[in-house]
Coordinates of C-alpha atoms in Angstrom, one line a residue:
Chain A
M1 CA 25.6 -26.6 3.3
T2 CA 25.5 -24.1 0.4
S3 CA 22.5 -25.8 -1.2
K4 CA 20.7 -25.4 2.1
A5 CA 21.7 -21.7 2.2
E6 CA 20.5 -21.3 -1.3
Q7 CA 17.2 -22.9 -0.4
D8 CA 16.8 -20.7 2.7
L9 CA 17.5 -17.5 0.7
S10 CA 14.9 -18.4 -2.0
Y11 CA 12.5 -19.4 0.7
I12 CA 13.0 -16.0 2.4
R13 CA 12.3 -14.2 -0.9
E14 CA 9.2 -16.3 -1.6
I15 CA 7.8 -15.6 1.9
I16 CA 8.5 -11.8 1.6
D17 CA 6.7 -11.7 -1.7
E18 CA 3.8 -13.6 -0.2
S19 CA 3.5 -11.2 2.7
R20 CA 3.0 -8.4 0.2
S21 CA -0.3 -9.9 -0.9
F22 CA -1.8 -8.7 2.4
A23 CA -1.1 -5.0 1.7
S24 CA -4.0 -2.8 2.4
F25 CA -5.8 -1.7 -0.8
A26 CA -7.2 1.8 -0.8
G27 CA -10.2 0.9 -3.0
D28 CA -12.8 2.7 -0.8
Y29 CA -10.7 5.9 -0.8
Y30 CA -10.6 5.9 -4.6
I31 CA -14.4 5.4 -4.8
L32 CA -15.0 8.2 -2.2
W33 CA -12.8 10.8 -3.9
G34 CA -13.9 9.8 -7.4
V35 CA -17.5 10.5 -6.5
V36 CA -17.1 13.7 -4.4
A37 CA -14.7 15.3 -6.9
G38 CA -16.8 14.1 -9.8
V39 CA -20.0 15.6 -8.4
A40 CA -18.2 18.9 -7.7
L41 CA -16.8 19.0 -11.2
L42 CA -20.3 18.3 -12.6
G43 CA -21.4 21.4 -10.6
N44 CA -18.7 23.4 -12.4
F45 CA -19.9 22.1 -15.7
A46 CA -23.5 22.9 -14.9
F47 CA -22.5 26.5 -13.9
A48 CA -20.4 26.8 -17.1
V49 CA -23.3 25.9 -19.4
G50 CA -25.8 28.0 -17.4
S51 CA -27.8 25.2 -15.7
L52 CA -26.6 26.3 -12.2
P53 CA -27.5 29.8 -11.3
W54 CA -24.9 30.3 -8.6
P55 CA -21.1 29.6 -8.6
P56 CA -20.3 26.0 -7.5
F57 CA -18.1 27.0 -4.5
Y58 CA -20.7 25.7 -2.0
I59 CA -20.8 22.3 -3.9
W60 CA -17.0 22.2 -3.7
A61 CA -16.9 23.1 0.0
I62 CA -19.5 20.4 0.8
C63 CA -17.8 17.7 -1.4
V64 CA -14.3 18.4 0.0
A65 CA -15.7 18.3 3.6
V66 CA -17.5 15.0 2.8
G67 CA -14.3 13.7 1.3
W68 CA -12.1 14.5 4.3
A69 CA -14.7 13.2 6.8
G70 CA -15.0 10.0 4.8
T71 CA -11.3 9.6 4.6
A72 CA -11.0 10.0 8.4
L73 CA -13.7 7.4 8.9
L74 CA -12.1 4.9 6.5
A75 CA -8.7 5.4 8.0
R76 CA -10.1 4.6 11.5
R77 CA -11.9 1.5 10.1
D78 CA -8.8 0.3 8.3
R79 CA -6.6 0.7 11.4
A80 CA -8.7 -1.9 13.0
R81 CA -9.0 -4.4 10.2
D82 CA -5.9 -4.2 8.0
L83 CA -4.1 -7.6 7.8
A84 CA -0.7 -6.0 7.4
I85 CA 0.8 -2.6 7.4
H86 CA 3.5 -2.1 4.7
P87 CA 6.0 0.8 4.7
S88 CA 4.8 1.4 1.1
G89 CA 1.4 2.4 2.4
R90 CA 3.0 5.5 4.1
L91 CA 4.9 6.3 0.9
I92 CA 1.6 6.0 -1.2
M93 CA -0.1 8.4 1.2
L94 CA 2.8 10.9 1.1
S95 CA 2.9 10.7 -2.7
W96 CA -0.8 11.6 -3.0
V97 CA -0.3 14.4 -0.5
G98 CA 2.6 15.7 -2.6
V99 CA 0.6 15.4 -5.8
G100 CA -2.3 17.2 -4.2
I101 CA -0.2 20.1 -2.9
A102 CA 1.6 20.4 -6.3
M103 CA -1.8 20.4 -8.1
A104 CA -3.3 23.0 -5.7
I105 CA -0.2 25.3 -6.0
A106 CA -0.1 25.1 -9.8
L107 CA -3.8 25.4 -10.5
F108 CA -4.8 27.9 -7.8
A109 CA -1.8 30.2 -8.1
G110 CA -1.8 29.8 -11.9
S111 CA -5.5 30.6 -12.4
W112 CA -5.4 33.4 -9.8
S113 CA -2.4 35.1 -11.6
G114 CA -3.8 34.4 -15.0
S115 CA -0.7 32.4 -16.1
I116 CA -3.0 29.4 -16.5
R117 CA -6.2 29.9 -18.4
P118 CA -9.3 28.2 -16.9
P119 CA -10.0 25.9 -19.9
A120 CA -6.5 24.4 -19.4
I121 CA -7.2 23.4 -15.8
P122 CA -8.9 20.0 -16.4
G123 CA -6.0 18.9 -18.7
L124 CA -3.3 19.9 -16.2
A125 CA -5.3 18.3 -13.3
A126 CA -5.4 15.1 -15.4
V127 CA -1.6 15.2 -15.7
F128 CA -1.2 15.5 -11.9
I129 CA -3.8 12.7 -11.2
G130 CA -2.0 10.4 -13.7
L131 CA 1.3 11.1 -11.8
G132 CA -0.4 10.2 -8.5
M133 CA -1.9 7.0 -9.9
G134 CA 1.3 5.9 -11.5
L135 CA 3.3 6.4 -8.3
N136 CA 0.5 4.5 -6.4
G137 CA 0.8 1.6 -8.9
V138 CA 4.6 1.4 -8.7
L139 CA 4.7 1.6 -4.9
A140 CA 2.0 -1.0 -4.5
R141 CA 3.4 -3.1 -7.3
I142 CA 0.1 -3.1 -9.1
G143 CA 0.8 -3.0 -12.8
W144 CA -2.6 -2.1 -14.1
L145 CA -2.9 0.8 -11.7
R146 CA 0.5 2.0 -12.8
N147 CA -0.7 1.8 -16.5
L148 CA -3.7 4.0 -15.7
A149 CA -1.3 6.9 -15.5
V150 CA -0.8 6.5 -19.2
V151 CA -4.6 6.6 -19.7
W152 CA -4.8 9.9 -17.7
W153 CA -1.9 11.4 -19.7
L154 CA -3.4 10.4 -23.0
A155 CA -6.7 11.9 -21.9
A156 CA -4.9 15.1 -20.9
L157 CA -3.4 15.7 -24.3
P158 CA -6.7 16.6 -26.2
M159 CA -7.9 18.5 -23.2
L160 CA -4.7 20.7 -23.3
L161 CA -4.4 20.8 -27.1
R162 CA -8.0 21.7 -27.8
P163 CA -9.5 23.1 -24.5
G164 CA -13.1 24.1 -24.7
G165 CA -16.5 23.8 -23.0
Y166 CA -16.5 20.0 -23.3
T167 CA -13.3 19.5 -21.3
L168 CA -15.0 20.0 -17.9
L169 CA -17.6 17.3 -18.6
V170 CA -15.0 14.9 -20.0
F171 CA -12.8 15.5 -17.0
A172 CA -15.7 15.0 -14.5
V173 CA -16.7 11.7 -16.2
L174 CA -13.0 10.6 -16.2
V175 CA -12.6 11.5 -12.5
I176 CA -15.6 9.4 -11.6
A177 CA -14.9 6.4 -13.9
L178 CA -11.1 6.2 -13.4
H179 CA -11.5 6.3 -9.6
V180 CA -14.6 4.2 -9.0
L181 CA -13.7 1.4 -11.3
P182 CA -10.1 1.0 -10.0
G183 CA -11.6 1.3 -6.5
I184 CA -13.9 -1.6 -7.1
A185 CA -11.0 -3.7 -8.5
L186 CA -8.8 -2.8 -5.5
N187 CA -11.6 -3.8 -3.2
A188 CA -11.9 -7.2 -5.0
M189 CA -8.1 -7.7 -4.5
A190 CA -8.5 -6.9 -0.8
R191 CA -11.4 -9.4 -0.4
R192 CA -9.3 -12.1 -2.0
A193 CA -6.4 -11.3 0.4
R194 CA -8.8 -11.4 3.4
G195 CA -10.2 -14.7 2.1
A196 CA -6.7 -16.2 1.9
A197 CA -6.2 -15.4 5.6
Chain B
M1 CA 34.9 -27.3 1.3
T2 CA 34.1 -24.1 3.2
D3 CA 35.5 -22.2 6.2
Y4 CA 31.9 -21.4 7.1
D5 CA 31.4 -21.5 10.9
H6 CA 27.9 -23.0 11.6
T7 CA 28.0 -21.8 15.2
R8 CA 27.6 -18.2 13.9
I9 CA 24.2 -19.0 12.6
D10 CA 21.4 -17.7 14.9
E11 CA 19.7 -20.9 16.2
V12 CA 16.6 -18.9 17.2
I13 CA 15.9 -18.1 13.5
H14 CA 17.4 -21.3 12.1
S15 CA 14.2 -23.3 12.2
R16 CA 12.1 -23.5 9.1
L17 CA 8.9 -21.9 10.6
R18 CA 10.7 -19.2 12.6
L19 CA 12.7 -18.3 9.5
A20 CA 9.4 -18.0 7.6
I21 CA 7.8 -15.8 10.4
M22 CA 10.8 -13.5 10.4
A23 CA 10.8 -13.2 6.6
A24 CA 7.1 -12.4 6.5
L25 CA 7.4 -9.8 9.2
V26 CA 10.6 -8.1 7.9
A27 CA 8.7 -6.9 4.9
V28 CA 5.9 -5.2 6.9
E29 CA 5.6 -2.9 9.9
R30 CA 3.1 -5.3 11.5
M31 CA 0.9 -8.3 10.5
E32 CA -2.3 -9.7 11.9
F33 CA -2.0 -13.3 13.2
T34 CA -4.4 -14.9 10.6
A35 CA -2.5 -13.3 7.7
L36 CA 0.8 -14.5 9.2
R37 CA -0.7 -18.0 9.6
A38 CA -1.7 -18.0 6.0
T39 CA 1.7 -16.7 4.8
V40 CA 3.8 -19.3 6.7
K41 CA 1.2 -22.1 6.3
A42 CA 1.1 -23.1 10.0
T43 CA -1.5 -24.2 12.5
D44 CA -2.6 -21.9 15.2
G45 CA -0.9 -23.9 18.0
N46 CA 2.4 -24.3 16.1
L47 CA 2.5 -20.7 15.1
S48 CA 1.8 -19.6 18.7
T49 CA 4.6 -21.7 20.0
H50 CA 7.2 -20.3 17.6
L51 CA 6.0 -16.8 18.1
R52 CA 6.5 -17.2 21.8
K53 CA 10.1 -18.4 21.2
L54 CA 10.8 -15.3 19.0
E55 CA 9.2 -13.1 21.6
E56 CA 11.3 -14.5 24.4
A57 CA 14.4 -13.8 22.3
G58 CA 13.3 -10.2 22.0
Y59 CA 12.9 -10.5 18.2
L60 CA 9.2 -9.7 18.0
Q61 CA 6.4 -8.1 19.9
L62 CA 2.8 -9.2 20.1
H63 CA 0.0 -6.7 20.4
K64 CA -3.3 -8.1 21.6
S65 CA -6.5 -6.1 21.4
F66 CA -10.3 -6.5 20.8
V67 CA -12.0 -5.3 17.6
D68 CA -15.8 -5.6 17.5
R69 CA -15.4 -7.8 20.6
R70 CA -13.2 -10.2 18.7
P71 CA -9.6 -10.8 19.8
R72 CA -7.0 -9.5 17.4
T73 CA -3.3 -10.3 17.7
E74 CA -0.7 -8.3 15.7
C75 CA 2.9 -9.3 15.3
A76 CA 5.8 -6.9 14.6
L77 CA 9.6 -7.4 14.6
T78 CA 11.6 -5.4 17.1
D79 CA 14.7 -3.5 16.1
T80 CA 16.7 -6.4 17.6
G81 CA 14.7 -8.9 15.5
R82 CA 15.3 -6.9 12.3
A83 CA 19.1 -6.7 13.0
A84 CA 19.2 -10.4 13.8
F85 CA 17.4 -11.3 10.6
R86 CA 19.8 -9.0 8.6
D87 CA 22.7 -10.8 10.2
Y88 CA 21.2 -14.2 9.5
V89 CA 20.7 -13.4 5.8
T90 CA 24.3 -11.9 5.6
R91 CA 25.7 -15.1 7.0
L92 CA 23.8 -17.2 4.4
A93 CA 25.1 -14.9 1.6
E94 CA 28.6 -15.2 3.0
L95 CA 28.3 -18.9 2.9
L96 CA 27.3 -18.9 -0.7
R97 CA 30.1 -16.6 -1.6
S98 CA 32.7 -18.7 0.3
D99 CA 31.7 -22.0 -1.4
P100 CA 30.4 -21.3 -4.9
P101 CA 28.5 -24.2 -6.5
G102 CA 30.4 -26.4 -9.0

């Protein structure tokens, strides 16, 4: 009887692990926000080096609007095609909202009051993005995504230690590359999970 | 020997496939039929039969809809189902504690 119970318990664990493979992967959200934020940051860089004659507020307004509209469309699509909804999905969304609010408070209030100098903003933003990606990786149990947090933090170090004109460009390139590439990888994982079903 | 009382085991869950269905659904809020079928490695007909039994016991709910004119069935455990599964796993663990191997 006990060996049957042991078998049942290990079978239950195996099935629970397998059901996690159908978690929704937010690859398209990564790609979308990597592109819109990256384009807006390139606008900032162009303004900083004098290639853009007007402040990039309009670019930011358009990019953020496109980002949220795209997010709403993707959420609607995923609601209809997700193979499974995990409680971790809600936690991941909340962790990104939390990171976004913390970043907005620190960077907007800090730069408005002067307690944070503008050249330090990309480095600090990289610290926050690393935190969000690390949480996402831990909650979704994706090791390489969790490890990307370290890449963000390592990249933040030189940007904070030696802030300068280059940091905006480096940050814009990192935002695009470290969102689009993970997004493509997450989409590939999603395709494999859908293929298995 | 053990003083384990086998009549306390929930017979609705105590079938290999229904146990697999419950285990797959306990980890999620809801799961689409094809994903559940792949997880528990069952045929459409067999899975449907066991889902109906669990539904009749009040352990799960089936949500049927159409997406792009294709039928879509989603399965989710009810609160009763989650409680029953928790009890089932507790009973198994009690059994192991009451009669350690060796």
